[in-house]
Structures are given as C-alpha cells and as structure tokens.
Amino acid sequence: MDCLHPFCPMGAGAGSWDEVAEIVVPPRAPRRALAVTGLANALKRDFSQPPAAGATRLPAPTTVKSHLETLLDLCPCLVNQMDAPVSAGAVVHLCELTLGARISSTNIGQAFAIQHPSGRTWRYPPFRVPKAGVGDISELLCSDLLTNEGVPRMGLKHDKWPDWQVPGHALMNKGALRDLRALGDILIPCAPTNLLISVKTESARERLLYSANSIEGIGFGFFNQADEFVTRRRIQLFKRMGFSAIYMPDDTLRQIEAELARRGEDIADVQNIYGTRLYRPHSVFTSDMRRVVGRSAFDL
C-alpha cells in the first residue's frame, strides 16, 4: 500500500509535505496557491516526524481537516499521528510497517495475523480502533499482493469505470463495478470469460461455495478449518459451482492433504474442470494469475 508521508518508515514517501499538498488540493480549488501553502505549512508544523511505537494524537488543523479523506488515502501513516478514521487501506499499510516489507506471497499470512481483531500486534498502532471489516481488509491484502507481484490494481476513469489494462485487476467494490459486487471481489481480465476472485477470511462456509455463480470462480482466503474442504460432497459442489482454484494457507492445505491421505485419496486428484489442482497454496497465486491475465482462463 503506497504512502506519501515524507517520514514513512517504508522509505517511499514524497520528498516533502509541499509535494503532498500539491497533490491533495484540487486543481480548481479557490485561491489554490494559498490553500496549498496553508496545508503544507500545517503538515510541516505538526507531522514532521515518523510514526511512533505508541499512537499519538497530534492536532489536525482546519486546513488539514478539510482535505482529511484524501490526505489519509495518500498518507495512511497519519492514522498513527491523529484521531482519524482507520480505513482498510491504512490497516494494510500498518501491516506492512510491522513486517518491514511489502505484502508478498511469503508474508501475506503474517499480515493477516497482525491485524486480526483477536490480538493486533502493530509496530505503529493507529490512534483509533479500525472500523474496517476483516473482509474488506482481506480483500485489500489480496489486491496488494497482486499489485506487488505483477498484476497491478487499476485506477478509475472519470466515469468511474476501471481504466482497463493488462496485466491488471479491478476491485469490484469501487466505482461503477460496485453494482456487480455480488459476483465477486476482484476481477482479472481473461478469455473467454473474466476470472472473478471471491476473497474470504478464515471460514469458507456456503458463502464461498455460492460465490462462484458457475462463472470461472477463484477462491482466496485465510481458511483455518480444513474440514470445510474435505468431504466428498463439498469437493463435488466446488467443482459443480465452477471453481477453477481455491488458494489457502499452507497449514490448512497440509491438513486437507493429511485427511485425504487417511482416506486413501490424493489431494492432486481433487481437480477443477480443466484437470488441474483445485486446492492450491497462497505461494502460487500470483504466478497463476500472471500466467492467465489477458490470456486464456483455461490455462489455470
């Protein structure tokens, strides 16, 4: 998750608050030059230091409050430094700060654990308790994983439709695609039909099963209940509903493999309609998506 805070510990922020203010203040804002200067000065006065191990409550001047939503989107580190709402994007960034690295195939499970409501372990905690749901956070973790490993998140055009690009992915809860979110959470452009990724947290239940809608469904989650994936009927239903692949943590995958082996079955024989493995580890998710994006979904 990008952060333009000039003192962001990730080291990829803007060179100064002046640069941030130039981006935040709209081009057609009245008396724009004065507004940019006022915002930059307020930010330099109160936020010229990196996030702290203990959340602080620095003042948010009126000049900052009037641009707060945009400012927090661009500089999520600020949730550690002021009393402000904590979005799902800010939570993902705090996970990265705690890990000291971008979200990747090797650490996405750790990132999920860091933000888990049962015991958050922030390096730089937010001042407020996040109100963003675990589902929204999981979706952005998956989106950031794709972005960081070669399938970037698409921006929105003025008409709110995605600015289509390949390779790339679109969030179904943003812009004009929001009306279609019932079909999935993330869209990957493919032929002959697009791939729709349904992102879940720890429990699959029927929500995952019926999210495929028989149209090239992909499951991605932090599932921790292997028994939701091992009954013969559940395996048949996943295939019947059109799932091409379901990605999960290594531990859960090993438990599934062990249970199937106990029954004298091989996890490699649990296949999708293309004759390839249905259950897969997080570690191959982005390489699979890079292989099919803009190409044939049949190669999954």
CSV table of C-alpha atoms in Angstrom, one decimal:
chain,number,residue,atom,x,y,z
A,1,MET,CA,0.0,0.0,0.0
A,2,ASP,CA,1.6,3.2,-1.1
A,3,CYS,CA,2.2,6.0,1.4
A,4,LEU,CA,3.3,9.5,0.5
A,5,HIS,CA,4.0,10.6,4.1
A,6,PRO,CA,7.5,12.1,3.8
A,7,PHE,CA,8.6,10.3,7.0
A,8,CYS,CA,7.0,6.9,6.2
A,9,PRO,CA,9.3,4.2,7.6
A,10,MET,CA,8.9,2.3,4.3
A,11,GLY,CA,11.1,5.0,2.7
A,12,ALA,CA,9.0,5.6,-0.4
A,13,GLY,CA,7.2,8.8,0.6
A,14,ALA,CA,7.2,12.2,-1.0
A,15,GLY,CA,10.2,14.4,-0.7
A,16,SER,CA,8.3,17.0,1.4
A,17,TRP,CA,4.8,17.9,2.6
A,18,ASP,CA,4.8,20.6,-0.1
A,19,GLU,CA,4.7,17.9,-2.7
A,20,VAL,CA,1.8,16.2,-0.9
A,21,ALA,CA,-0.2,19.4,-0.6
A,22,GLU,CA,0.2,20.0,-4.3
A,23,ILE,CA,-1.5,16.6,-4.9
A,24,VAL,CA,-4.2,16.9,-2.2
A,25,VAL,CA,-5.6,20.4,-3.1
A,26,PRO,CA,-7.8,20.1,-6.2
A,27,PRO,CA,-6.6,21.9,-9.3
A,28,ARG,CA,-9.7,24.1,-9.4
A,29,ALA,CA,-9.8,24.9,-5.7
A,30,PRO,CA,-10.5,28.6,-5.0
A,31,ARG,CA,-7.3,30.5,-4.1
A,32,ARG,CA,-5.4,27.3,-4.7
A,33,ALA,CA,-1.9,28.6,-4.2
A,34,LEU,CA,-2.8,29.9,-0.8
A,35,ALA,CA,-4.6,26.7,0.1
A,36,VAL,CA,-1.6,24.6,-0.9
A,37,THR,CA,0.8,26.8,1.1
A,38,GLY,CA,-1.5,26.7,4.2
A,39,LEU,CA,-1.9,22.9,4.1
A,40,ALA,CA,1.8,22.3,3.6
A,41,ASN,CA,2.7,24.6,6.5
A,42,ALA,CA,0.2,22.9,8.8
A,43,LEU,CA,1.6,19.5,7.9
A,44,LYS,CA,5.2,20.5,8.3
A,45,ARG,CA,4.4,22.1,11.7
A,46,ASP,CA,2.6,19.1,13.1
A,47,PHE,CA,3.7,16.0,11.2
A,48,SER,CA,7.4,16.4,10.6
A,49,GLN,CA,8.3,13.1,12.3
A,50,PRO,CA,7.7,9.4,11.5
A,51,PRO,CA,5.0,7.3,13.2
A,52,ALA,CA,5.7,6.3,16.8
A,53,ALA,CA,5.6,3.0,18.6
A,54,GLY,CA,2.8,4.5,20.7
A,55,ALA,CA,0.0,6.2,18.9
A,56,THR,CA,-0.2,9.9,19.3
A,57,ARG,CA,-2.9,12.5,19.0
A,58,LEU,CA,-1.4,15.4,17.3
A,59,PRO,CA,-3.7,18.3,16.3
A,60,ALA,CA,-5.5,18.2,13.0
A,61,PRO,CA,-5.8,21.9,12.0
A,62,THR,CA,-8.8,23.1,10.0
A,63,THR,CA,-6.6,23.3,6.9
A,64,VAL,CA,-5.9,19.6,7.3
A,65,LYS,CA,-9.4,18.6,8.2
A,66,SER,CA,-10.9,20.0,5.0
A,67,HIS,CA,-8.7,17.6,3.0
A,68,LEU,CA,-8.7,14.7,5.5
A,69,GLU,CA,-10.1,11.9,3.4
A,70,THR,CA,-7.8,12.5,0.5
A,71,LEU,CA,-4.8,13.0,2.8
A,72,LEU,CA,-5.4,9.8,4.7
A,73,ASP,CA,-5.7,7.8,1.4
A,74,LEU,CA,-2.4,9.2,0.3
A,75,CYS,CA,-0.6,9.1,3.7
A,76,PRO,CA,-2.0,6.3,5.8
A,77,CYS,CA,0.8,6.6,8.3
A,78,LEU,CA,-1.2,9.6,9.7
A,79,VAL,CA,-3.6,7.3,11.4
A,80,ASN,CA,-0.8,6.8,14.0
A,81,GLN,CA,-0.5,10.5,14.5
A,82,MET,CA,-4.0,11.9,14.7
A,83,ASP,CA,-7.5,11.0,15.8
A,84,ALA,CA,-8.9,9.9,12.4
A,85,PRO,CA,-10.8,7.0,10.8
A,86,VAL,CA,-8.7,3.9,10.0
A,87,SER,CA,-9.6,2.6,6.6
A,88,ALA,CA,-8.9,-0.9,5.3
A,89,GLY,CA,-6.1,0.6,3.2
A,90,ALA,CA,-4.5,2.1,6.3
A,91,VAL,CA,-4.7,-1.3,8.1
A,92,VAL,CA,-2.8,-3.0,5.2
A,93,HIS,CA,-0.2,-0.3,5.3
A,94,LEU,CA,0.2,-0.7,9.1
A,95,CYS,CA,0.7,-4.5,8.5
A,96,GLU,CA,3.5,-3.6,6.0
A,97,LEU,CA,5.1,-1.3,8.5
A,98,THR,CA,5.0,-4.1,11.1
A,99,LEU,CA,6.5,-6.6,8.7
A,100,GLY,CA,9.0,-4.1,7.4
A,101,ALA,CA,8.2,-5.2,3.8
A,102,ARG,CA,5.5,-5.1,1.1
A,103,ILE,CA,2.8,-7.7,1.1
A,104,SER,CA,4.1,-10.8,-0.7
A,105,SER,CA,3.2,-14.4,-1.3
A,106,THR,CA,5.5,-15.3,1.6
A,107,ASN,CA,4.2,-12.9,4.3
A,108,ILE,CA,0.5,-12.4,3.5
A,109,GLY,CA,-0.5,-14.9,6.2
A,110,GLN,CA,1.6,-13.0,8.7
A,111,ALA,CA,0.0,-9.7,7.6
A,112,PHE,CA,-3.5,-11.2,8.2
A,113,ALA,CA,-2.4,-12.3,11.7
A,114,ILE,CA,-1.0,-8.9,12.6
A,115,GLN,CA,-4.4,-7.2,12.0
A,116,HIS,CA,-6.6,-9.9,13.4
A,117,PRO,CA,-9.0,-8.5,15.9
A,118,SER,CA,-8.2,-11.3,18.4
A,119,GLY,CA,-4.8,-9.8,19.1
A,120,ARG,CA,-3.4,-7.0,17.0
A,121,THR,CA,0.4,-6.7,17.0
A,122,TRP,CA,1.1,-3.4,15.4
A,123,ARG,CA,4.6,-1.9,15.3
A,124,TYR,CA,3.0,1.5,14.8
A,125,PRO,CA,-0.6,1.3,16.1
A,126,PRO,CA,-3.4,3.6,14.9
A,127,PHE,CA,-4.9,6.1,17.4
A,128,ARG,CA,-8.4,4.7,16.8
A,129,VAL,CA,-9.6,1.1,16.7
A,130,PRO,CA,-10.1,0.3,13.0
A,131,LYS,CA,-13.7,0.1,12.0
A,132,ALA,CA,-12.9,-1.5,8.6
A,133,GLY,CA,-14.2,-5.1,8.5
A,134,VAL,CA,-11.9,-8.0,8.3
A,135,GLY,CA,-13.5,-8.9,4.9
A,136,ASP,CA,-12.6,-5.5,3.4
A,137,ILE,CA,-9.1,-5.8,4.8
A,138,SER,CA,-8.6,-9.3,3.4
A,139,GLU,CA,-9.8,-8.1,0.0
A,140,LEU,CA,-7.1,-5.3,0.0
A,141,LEU,CA,-4.4,-7.7,1.3
A,142,CYS,CA,-5.2,-9.9,-1.8
A,143,SER,CA,-5.3,-6.8,-4.1
A,144,ASP,CA,-2.0,-5.5,-2.7
A,145,LEU,CA,-0.4,-9.0,-3.2
A,146,LEU,CA,-1.5,-8.9,-6.8
A,147,THR,CA,-0.2,-5.4,-7.3
A,148,ASN,CA,3.2,-6.0,-5.7
A,149,GLU,CA,3.7,-9.2,-7.7
A,150,GLY,CA,3.0,-8.0,-11.2
A,151,VAL,CA,-0.8,-7.7,-11.6
A,152,PRO,CA,-1.4,-4.0,-10.6
A,153,ARG,CA,-4.7,-2.6,-9.3
A,154,MET,CA,-6.5,-0.5,-12.0
A,155,GLY,CA,-7.4,3.1,-11.4
A,156,LEU,CA,-10.8,4.6,-12.1
A,157,LYS,CA,-11.6,6.9,-15.0
A,158,HIS,CA,-13.8,10.0,-14.7
A,159,ASP,CA,-16.9,7.8,-15.5
A,160,LYS,CA,-16.0,5.6,-12.5
A,161,TRP,CA,-15.3,2.5,-14.7
A,162,PRO,CA,-11.8,0.9,-14.4
A,163,ASP,CA,-9.0,2.2,-16.6
A,164,TRP,CA,-8.6,-1.2,-18.2
A,165,GLN,CA,-5.1,-2.5,-18.5
A,166,VAL,CA,-3.4,-5.9,-18.9
A,167,PRO,CA,-1.9,-7.1,-16.8
A,168,GLY,CA,-4.1,-5.7,-14.1
A,169,HIS,CA,-7.0,-6.3,-11.8
A,170,ALA,CA,-10.1,-4.3,-10.8
A,171,LEU,CA,-11.8,-4.1,-7.4
A,172,MET,CA,-15.5,-4.9,-7.6
A,173,ASN,CA,-16.4,-2.6,-4.7
A,174,LYS,CA,-15.0,0.5,-6.4
A,175,GLY,CA,-16.7,2.8,-8.9
A,176,ALA,CA,-19.2,1.5,-11.4
A,177,LEU,CA,-18.3,-2.1,-10.7
A,178,ARG,CA,-19.9,-1.8,-7.3
A,179,ASP,CA,-23.3,-2.7,-8.7
A,180,LEU,CA,-21.8,-6.1,-9.7
A,181,ARG,CA,-20.0,-6.9,-6.5
A,182,ALA,CA,-22.4,-9.8,-5.8
A,183,LEU,CA,-20.5,-11.7,-8.4
A,184,GLY,CA,-17.1,-11.4,-6.7
A,185,ASP,CA,-14.5,-9.1,-5.1
A,186,ILE,CA,-11.7,-8.8,-7.6
A,187,LEU,CA,-11.8,-9.1,-11.4
A,188,ILE,CA,-9.0,-10.5,-13.6
A,189,PRO,CA,-9.4,-9.8,-17.4
A,190,CYS,CA,-9.3,-13.2,-19.2
A,191,ALA,CA,-10.8,-15.0,-22.2
A,192,PRO,CA,-13.3,-16.4,-22.9
A,193,THR,CA,-14.7,-15.1,-19.6
A,194,ASN,CA,-13.1,-12.9,-16.9
A,195,LEU,CA,-11.9,-14.5,-13.6
A,196,LEU,CA,-13.8,-13.4,-10.5
A,197,ILE,CA,-12.0,-13.8,-7.2
A,198,SER,CA,-14.0,-14.3,-4.1
A,199,VAL,CA,-11.9,-13.2,-1.0
A,200,LYS,CA,-12.8,-14.7,2.3
A,201,THR,CA,-11.3,-14.7,5.8
A,202,GLU,CA,-11.0,-17.8,7.9
A,203,SER,CA,-14.3,-19.6,7.3
A,204,ALA,CA,-15.5,-20.7,3.9
A,205,ARG,CA,-19.0,-22.0,4.7
A,206,GLU,CA,-21.6,-21.6,2.0
A,207,ARG,CA,-20.6,-18.0,1.3
A,208,LEU,CA,-17.5,-19.2,-0.6
A,209,LEU,CA,-19.4,-22.1,-2.3
A,210,TYR,CA,-22.1,-19.9,-3.8
A,211,SER,CA,-19.8,-17.0,-4.7
A,212,ALA,CA,-18.6,-18.7,-7.9
A,213,ASN,CA,-22.0,-18.5,-9.6
A,214,SER,CA,-20.8,-21.1,-12.1
A,215,ILE,CA,-18.6,-18.4,-13.9
A,216,GLU,CA,-14.9,-19.0,-13.6
A,217,GLY,CA,-14.7,-18.6,-9.8
A,218,ILE,CA,-11.5,-18.2,-7.8
A,219,GLY,CA,-11.4,-18.6,-4.1
A,220,PHE,CA,-8.8,-16.9,-2.0
A,221,GLY,CA,-8.8,-16.9,1.8
A,222,PHE,CA,-7.1,-17.4,5.1
A,223,PHE,CA,-9.1,-20.5,5.8
A,224,ASN,CA,-8.3,-22.3,9.0
A,225,GLN,CA,-10.9,-25.1,9.0
A,226,ALA,CA,-9.8,-28.0,6.8
A,227,ASP,CA,-13.0,-29.9,7.4
A,228,GLU,CA,-14.8,-27.4,5.2
A,229,PHE,CA,-12.9,-28.7,2.2
A,230,VAL,CA,-12.5,-32.5,2.6
A,231,THR,CA,-16.0,-34.1,2.4
A,232,ARG,CA,-16.7,-35.7,-1.0
A,233,ARG,CA,-19.9,-33.7,-1.4
A,234,ARG,CA,-18.2,-30.4,-0.7
A,235,ILE,CA,-15.5,-31.2,-3.3
A,236,GLN,CA,-18.2,-32.1,-5.8
A,237,LEU,CA,-20.1,-28.8,-5.1
A,238,PHE,CA,-16.9,-26.7,-5.5
A,239,LYS,CA,-16.4,-28.3,-8.9
A,240,ARG,CA,-20.1,-28.0,-9.8
A,241,MET,CA,-20.2,-24.3,-9.0
A,242,GLY,CA,-17.3,-23.6,-11.4
A,243,PHE,CA,-14.3,-23.0,-9.1
A,244,SER,CA,-11.1,-23.1,-11.1
A,245,ALA,CA,-8.9,-22.8,-8.0
A,246,ILE,CA,-9.1,-22.1,-4.3
A,247,TYR,CA,-6.0,-20.6,-2.6
A,248,MET,CA,-5.3,-21.1,1.1
A,249,PRO,CA,-2.6,-21.1,3.8
A,250,ASP,CA,0.0,-23.9,3.8
A,251,ASP,CA,-1.1,-25.2,7.2
A,252,THR,CA,-4.7,-25.7,6.1
A,253,LEU,CA,-3.6,-27.3,2.8
A,254,ARG,CA,-1.4,-29.8,4.7
A,255,GLN,CA,-4.4,-30.7,7.0
A,256,ILE,CA,-6.6,-31.3,3.9
A,257,GLU,CA,-3.8,-33.4,2.4
A,258,ALA,CA,-3.5,-35.5,5.6
A,259,GLU,CA,-7.2,-36.1,5.9
A,260,LEU,CA,-7.5,-37.2,2.2
A,261,ALA,CA,-4.4,-39.5,2.6
A,262,ARG,CA,-6.1,-41.0,5.7
A,263,ARG,CA,-9.0,-42.0,3.4
A,264,GLY,CA,-6.6,-43.3,0.8
A,265,GLU,CA,-7.0,-40.4,-1.5
A,266,ASP,CA,-4.5,-37.9,-3.1
A,267,ILE,CA,-5.0,-34.2,-3.0
A,268,ALA,CA,-3.6,-34.0,-6.5
A,269,ASP,CA,-6.7,-35.9,-7.7
A,270,VAL,CA,-9.0,-33.1,-6.4
A,271,GLN,CA,-9.2,-31.3,-9.7
A,272,ASN,CA,-11.1,-28.5,-11.4
A,273,ILE,CA,-12.9,-28.9,-14.8
A,274,TYR,CA,-9.6,-28.3,-16.6
A,275,GLY,CA,-8.0,-31.3,-14.9
A,276,THR,CA,-5.6,-29.3,-12.7
A,277,ARG,CA,-5.4,-29.0,-8.9
A,278,LEU,CA,-8.4,-27.3,-7.3
A,279,TYR,CA,-6.7,-26.6,-3.9
A,280,ARG,CA,-3.5,-24.5,-4.0
A,281,PRO,CA,-1.2,-22.6,-1.7
A,282,HIS,CA,-1.0,-18.8,-1.5
A,283,SER,CA,2.6,-19.1,-2.8
A,284,VAL,CA,1.4,-19.9,-6.3
A,285,PHE,CA,-1.5,-17.4,-6.5
A,286,THR,CA,0.2,-14.5,-8.2
A,287,SER,CA,2.2,-16.7,-10.6
A,288,ASP,CA,-1.0,-18.4,-11.7
A,289,MET,CA,-2.7,-15.0,-12.2
A,290,ARG,CA,0.2,-13.6,-14.2
A,291,ARG,CA,0.0,-16.7,-16.4
A,292,VAL,CA,-3.6,-16.2,-17.4
A,293,VAL,CA,-4.3,-12.5,-17.1
A,294,GLY,CA,-5.2,-11.2,-20.6
A,295,ARG,CA,-5.0,-14.7,-21.9
A,296,SER,CA,-7.0,-17.9,-21.6
A,297,ALA,CA,-8.5,-18.8,-18.3
A,298,PHE,CA,-8.4,-22.5,-19.5
A,299,ASP,CA,-4.6,-22.4,-18.6
A,300,LEU,CA,-5.4,-22.2,-14.9
